[in-house]
XYZ file of C-alpha atoms in Angstrom:
386
model
C -6.153 6.802 -19.916
C -9.673 5.644 -19.157
C -10.064 2.981 -16.476
C -13.268 0.935 -16.743
C -14.218 -0.688 -13.450
C -15.931 -4.039 -13.713
C -17.655 -3.311 -10.429
C -21.280 -2.273 -10.089
C -21.968 -0.778 -6.623
C -25.633 -1.800 -6.889
C -24.861 -5.425 -7.708
C -24.808 -8.319 -5.266
C -21.369 -8.725 -3.656
C -20.486 -11.874 -5.581
C -17.443 -12.499 -7.708
C -17.599 -13.532 -11.353
C -14.965 -15.543 -13.165
C -14.316 -16.452 -16.771
C -13.391 -19.991 -17.724
C -11.783 -20.223 -21.141
C -11.602 -23.632 -22.725
C -8.957 -24.685 -25.178
C -11.533 -24.529 -28.012
C -11.563 -20.736 -27.925
C -7.878 -20.638 -28.752
C -7.579 -23.837 -30.797
C -7.680 -22.351 -34.288
C -6.062 -18.919 -34.378
C -5.959 -17.280 -37.767
C -2.626 -16.429 -39.348
C -1.630 -13.215 -37.570
C 0.106 -10.034 -38.441
C 2.704 -8.560 -36.123
C 2.204 -7.911 -32.435
C 0.445 -9.814 -29.685
C -1.850 -11.647 -32.110
C 1.306 -13.596 -32.927
C 1.411 -15.177 -29.461
C -1.596 -17.503 -29.821
C -0.553 -18.464 -33.361
C 3.014 -19.327 -32.338
C 1.883 -21.344 -29.319
C -1.073 -23.159 -30.905
C 0.098 -23.620 -34.478
C 3.893 -23.518 -34.338
C 4.043 -25.211 -30.917
C 6.459 -22.580 -29.633
C 7.013 -22.413 -25.886
C 5.300 -19.271 -24.557
C 8.417 -18.616 -22.455
C 10.180 -17.897 -25.776
C 7.718 -15.116 -26.708
C 7.411 -11.672 -25.140
C 4.051 -11.766 -23.368
C 3.808 -7.974 -23.596
C 4.314 -7.365 -27.327
C 4.751 -10.702 -29.121
C 8.456 -10.217 -29.898
C 10.575 -13.351 -30.267
C 13.643 -11.474 -28.984
C 13.244 -12.570 -25.352
C 15.525 -11.009 -22.744
C 14.041 -12.394 -19.517
C 10.878 -14.031 -18.149
C 7.677 -12.234 -17.118
C 7.565 -12.255 -13.295
C 3.784 -12.642 -12.860
C 2.700 -14.946 -15.706
C 4.374 -17.666 -17.723
C 5.934 -16.069 -20.791
C 8.986 -14.165 -21.895
C 9.758 -10.461 -21.957
C 11.889 -8.509 -24.412
C 14.356 -5.843 -23.233
C 12.219 -2.772 -24.122
C 9.147 -4.254 -22.407
C 11.266 -5.161 -19.385
C 12.332 -1.535 -19.002
C 8.733 -0.340 -19.365
C 7.524 -2.921 -16.832
C 10.105 -1.842 -14.247
C 9.169 1.827 -14.660
C 5.409 1.282 -14.400
C 5.243 -1.578 -11.914
C 4.209 0.457 -8.842
C 2.603 3.482 -10.470
C -0.850 4.349 -9.145
C -3.543 6.748 -10.307
C -5.458 9.095 -8.019
C -8.251 6.501 -7.727
C -5.915 4.127 -5.883
C -5.618 1.593 -8.708
C -2.472 0.850 -10.647
C -1.945 3.080 -13.674
C -1.121 0.419 -16.240
C -1.888 -3.158 -17.244
C -0.303 -5.758 -14.944
C 0.702 -7.841 -17.967
C 2.196 -5.350 -20.428
C 2.422 -2.205 -18.218
C 0.723 -0.315 -21.023
C -2.843 0.030 -22.251
C -5.205 2.977 -22.488
C -8.479 1.351 -21.406
C -8.220 -0.904 -18.392
C -10.380 -3.468 -16.620
C -10.192 -3.141 -12.836
C -10.205 -6.121 -10.479
C -13.322 -6.144 -8.311
C -11.545 -7.699 -5.331
C -11.436 -4.847 -2.753
C -7.975 -5.998 -1.644
C -6.528 -5.848 -5.173
C -5.463 -2.740 -7.098
C -4.478 -4.371 -10.407
C -5.745 -3.590 -13.895
C -5.589 -5.321 -17.296
C -5.836 -3.859 -20.771
C -8.368 -5.041 -23.352
C -5.657 -6.120 -25.813
C -3.823 -8.395 -23.365
C -7.052 -10.008 -22.170
C -8.310 -10.665 -25.710
C -4.997 -11.920 -27.122
C -4.019 -14.131 -24.161
C -7.299 -15.295 -22.632
C -9.487 -15.361 -25.746
C -10.990 -13.087 -28.397
C -13.914 -11.097 -26.995
C -13.028 -11.826 -23.373
C -12.564 -8.150 -22.510
C -16.163 -7.444 -23.530
C -17.429 -10.277 -21.332
C -15.367 -9.027 -18.396
C -16.618 -5.479 -18.893
C -20.209 -6.729 -18.744
C -19.662 -8.504 -15.427
C -20.846 -7.051 -12.150
C -17.779 -7.897 -10.074
C -14.867 -9.514 -11.879
C -11.896 -11.167 -10.145
C -8.549 -10.733 -11.887
C -6.033 -13.349 -12.973
C -3.823 -12.908 -9.900
C -6.784 -13.303 -7.511
C -8.582 -16.270 -9.102
C -8.395 -19.586 -7.224
C -7.241 -21.329 -10.421
C -4.042 -20.342 -12.142
C -4.821 -20.657 -15.878
C -7.101 -18.597 -18.112
C -6.552 -19.398 -21.794
C -2.853 -18.880 -22.496
C -2.440 -16.826 -19.342
C -0.826 -18.983 -16.673
C -0.076 -17.369 -13.298
C 3.385 -18.216 -12.004
C 3.750 -20.179 -8.796
C 4.966 -17.969 -5.933
C 4.694 -14.933 -8.171
C 5.436 -12.512 -5.329
C 8.881 -14.032 -4.876
C 9.319 -14.097 -8.654
C 8.476 -10.382 -8.803
C 11.059 -9.500 -6.157
C 13.718 -11.610 -7.887
C 12.871 -9.977 -11.230
C 13.192 -6.472 -9.779
C 16.417 -7.190 -7.905
C 17.936 -8.815 -11.004
C 16.784 -6.429 -13.724
C 16.461 -3.037 -12.035
C 19.307 -0.530 -12.058
C 18.177 0.795 -8.677
C 20.694 0.254 -5.861
C 17.774 -0.394 -3.500
C 16.479 -3.883 -2.893
C 12.763 -4.405 -3.392
C 10.754 -5.946 -0.561
C 8.549 -8.889 -1.488
C 4.896 -7.833 -1.625
C 2.663 -9.228 1.116
C -0.429 -11.439 0.583
C -3.701 -9.908 1.759
C -4.169 -12.307 4.666
C -0.750 -11.399 6.091
C -0.999 -7.624 5.795
C -1.020 -5.666 9.042
C -1.843 -1.981 9.648
C 1.133 0.249 8.922
C 3.054 1.640 11.912
C 4.427 5.102 11.242
C 6.969 7.379 12.874
C 6.431 10.895 11.519
C 9.124 13.487 12.243
C 8.677 17.270 12.178
C 5.479 17.079 10.096
C 2.324 15.080 10.886
C 1.057 12.966 7.966
C -1.837 11.292 9.773
C -4.415 13.192 7.706
C -2.819 12.060 4.438
C -2.523 8.398 5.464
C -6.109 8.390 6.765
C -7.379 9.817 3.471
C -5.569 6.986 1.627
C -7.218 4.348 3.833
C -4.086 3.300 5.740
C -5.310 4.638 9.085
C -8.857 4.470 10.357
C -10.425 7.732 11.459
C -10.145 7.818 15.225
C -7.908 4.763 15.222
C -5.468 3.899 17.973
C -2.847 6.665 17.857
C -0.246 3.977 18.443
C -0.321 3.309 14.688
C 1.261 6.717 14.079
C 3.652 8.537 16.369
C 4.476 12.144 15.564
C 7.508 13.968 16.970
C 8.354 17.630 16.404
C 11.629 17.652 18.307
C 13.875 14.594 18.475
C 16.911 16.211 20.087
C 16.686 13.970 23.150
C 15.358 10.879 21.349
C 17.673 7.885 21.651
C 17.697 4.395 20.152
C 15.979 2.876 23.193
C 13.012 5.245 22.732
C 12.524 4.262 19.086
C 12.807 0.566 19.892
C 10.220 0.894 22.693
C 7.783 2.851 20.475
C 8.256 0.550 17.490
C 8.758 -1.467 15.502
C 7.860 0.909 12.676
C 7.096 0.167 9.032
C 7.387 3.722 7.702
C 9.634 6.586 8.777
C 8.729 10.002 7.397
C 10.562 13.263 7.897
C 10.541 16.709 6.293
C 12.128 20.115 6.531
C 9.759 22.975 7.434
C 7.919 24.481 4.428
C 9.314 27.591 2.811
C 8.268 30.668 4.744
C 7.775 28.856 8.045
C 9.855 29.775 11.060
C 12.606 27.202 11.646
C 13.767 26.400 15.168
C 16.884 24.777 13.721
C 19.066 25.179 10.641
C 17.683 23.205 7.661
C 20.471 20.605 7.769
C 19.462 19.718 11.355
C 16.278 18.065 10.060
C 18.278 15.943 7.634
C 20.821 14.803 10.222
C 18.154 13.980 12.799
C 16.126 12.042 10.230
C 19.192 10.050 9.217
C 20.019 9.339 12.863
C 16.537 8.015 13.634
C 16.527 6.061 10.384
C 19.421 4.006 11.763
C 17.386 3.336 14.908
C 14.128 2.441 13.144
C 15.203 0.224 10.263
C 15.258 -3.564 10.820
C 18.525 -5.394 11.255
C 20.587 -6.608 8.280
C 18.960 -9.449 6.372
C 15.500 -8.858 7.828
C 12.770 -9.629 5.260
C 10.316 -7.258 6.989
C 9.253 -4.453 4.610
C 10.471 -1.101 5.881
C 10.020 2.181 4.044
C 11.246 5.712 4.567
C 10.816 9.140 3.010
C 12.606 12.430 3.568
C 11.140 15.572 2.012
C 12.983 18.841 1.480
C 10.615 21.770 1.097
C 13.296 23.614 -0.925
C 15.157 24.868 2.143
C 18.311 22.736 1.829
C 21.151 24.430 -0.048
C 23.170 22.605 -2.701
C 25.773 21.388 -0.230
C 23.074 20.025 2.102
C 21.359 18.308 -0.832
C 24.619 16.584 -1.756
C 25.046 15.454 1.845
C 21.477 14.093 1.843
C 22.147 12.136 -1.361
C 25.325 10.695 0.142
C 23.718 9.768 3.462
C 20.526 8.370 1.905
C 22.387 6.714 -0.993
C 20.273 8.112 -3.828
C 19.564 11.273 -5.776
C 16.327 13.148 -4.977
C 13.216 13.266 -7.134
C 11.664 16.701 -7.611
C 7.858 16.723 -7.349
C 6.360 19.981 -8.668
C 2.939 21.534 -8.265
C 2.254 23.075 -11.676
C -1.106 24.755 -12.220
C -2.095 26.880 -15.165
C 1.378 26.476 -16.595
C 2.872 28.117 -13.503
C 5.045 26.498 -10.829
C 3.212 26.949 -7.515
C 5.294 24.756 -5.247
C 7.750 21.871 -5.306
C 9.527 19.431 -3.015
C 12.587 17.215 -3.278
C 12.072 13.631 -2.129
C 14.476 10.865 -1.113
C 12.647 7.567 -0.509
C 12.806 3.802 -0.952
C 9.054 3.577 -1.678
C 8.751 1.897 -5.101
C 8.110 3.934 -8.260
C 8.644 7.449 -6.908
C 11.474 7.912 -9.390
C 9.377 6.368 -12.188
C 6.454 8.778 -12.049
C 6.221 11.200 -14.946
C 6.483 14.436 -13.009
C 6.399 17.716 -14.920
C 9.955 18.821 -15.660
C 11.128 21.928 -13.838
C 14.546 23.526 -14.060
C 16.820 24.473 -11.194
C 16.321 28.104 -12.261
C 12.561 27.772 -11.764
C 13.068 26.184 -8.348
C 15.514 28.917 -7.349
C 13.081 31.630 -8.448
C 10.248 29.955 -6.506
C 12.448 29.822 -3.405
C 13.398 33.499 -3.705
C 9.763 34.538 -4.160
C 8.679 32.572 -1.072
C 11.461 34.003 1.041
C 10.968 37.602 -0.066
C 7.190 37.518 0.315
C 7.406 35.607 3.626
C 4.420 33.648 2.338
C 4.487 30.100 3.605
C 3.971 27.287 1.118
C 0.615 25.616 1.612
C 0.204 21.902 2.268
C 3.457 20.514 0.864
C 2.315 17.065 2.030
C -0.292 17.126 -0.757
C 2.539 16.760 -3.251
C 3.796 13.483 -1.768
C 0.464 12.010 -0.656
C -0.016 9.654 -3.612
C 3.589 8.476 -3.332
C 2.364 6.339 -0.416
C -0.099 4.366 -2.585
C 2.368 1.555 -3.469
C 2.310 0.647 0.225
C -1.075 -0.953 -0.499
C 0.945 -3.950 -1.724
C 2.408 -4.360 1.761
C 0.034 -3.099 4.443
C -3.627 -3.345 5.327
C -5.854 -0.514 4.205
C -9.254 0.092 5.704
C -10.990 1.792 2.810
C -10.793 1.495 -0.971
C -12.395 4.938 -1.369
C -9.745 7.623 -1.441
C -10.765 10.901 0.152
C -9.398 14.409 0.042
C -6.926 15.314 2.763
C -7.804 19.005 2.547
């Protein structure tokens, strides 16, 4: 997928917009199948756009699009849920915010926005040739950031953040409730409690922590044996709780299950009370040291199955971690498939060679990117955490 930024670093820091009048969409030609059908059905057949899938043009509508006025068929709904919070390494979302598809994307020039739009959606819904005009702009503002809500047939929903949460909670099969995303002007720096492994370098490289910032934004604890609820409440409140077992090959001061039980204990202390709307995220990472029984206990305690994130280079499995987390989209990412046999062999090789796995936090670093929808970030330029 090629992402085409509509942002010229040499240009003046002004924002460009596109106003599309009704004349550009007043006389659509008779279409074939697909999204070209949308303008024809709305303009010629006077069909309500809520009765058409905004993503593909299907008339078999299952639900409503959460961000823009229009319907959504069942297959597109499933695709939207899977891709909603997926991010690329550049920090921008991986797919079009309208159809959650698209190979060539236009990137919003607003530094506080990470959304992208495909050429086909822009041309079919805003107006033919619009994608070319947007691509030629120096600093384009997207349809969710514009001060006005309509561009051609594309009408932003009122209170779309609440609509998005309701859509996810209603349509997703996940047992976890989604937190409503936070407008830019209300986002605060993330407050992190990091257990057993310090992730300050990773969060700084993603722009969530300023270099040399107040260490109060991240508190790291190696041993929590004597930590009680009062301590966590005095240090907090926290927005993100992270914990991990030691990497394979490292000396453990405790049995592997100790790290799981301590993480779960502090999770009860750190999470907001029932019914609190405050976004709160957590992640527990097993560096392949938990046995099968411990993994089952973790899934029962944390109320979900783990996602395996592998490090595959040159066709060879170099490292892997198992992750339990409520951060959106971790389970949706298209990780390379690895078998339990491969993981077992990797574990045996690490243990027999006594060679410690290097930088397991690199494997989960980009899993934190969806938090850009909730917390302030100080830089849009992602840096290496090496």
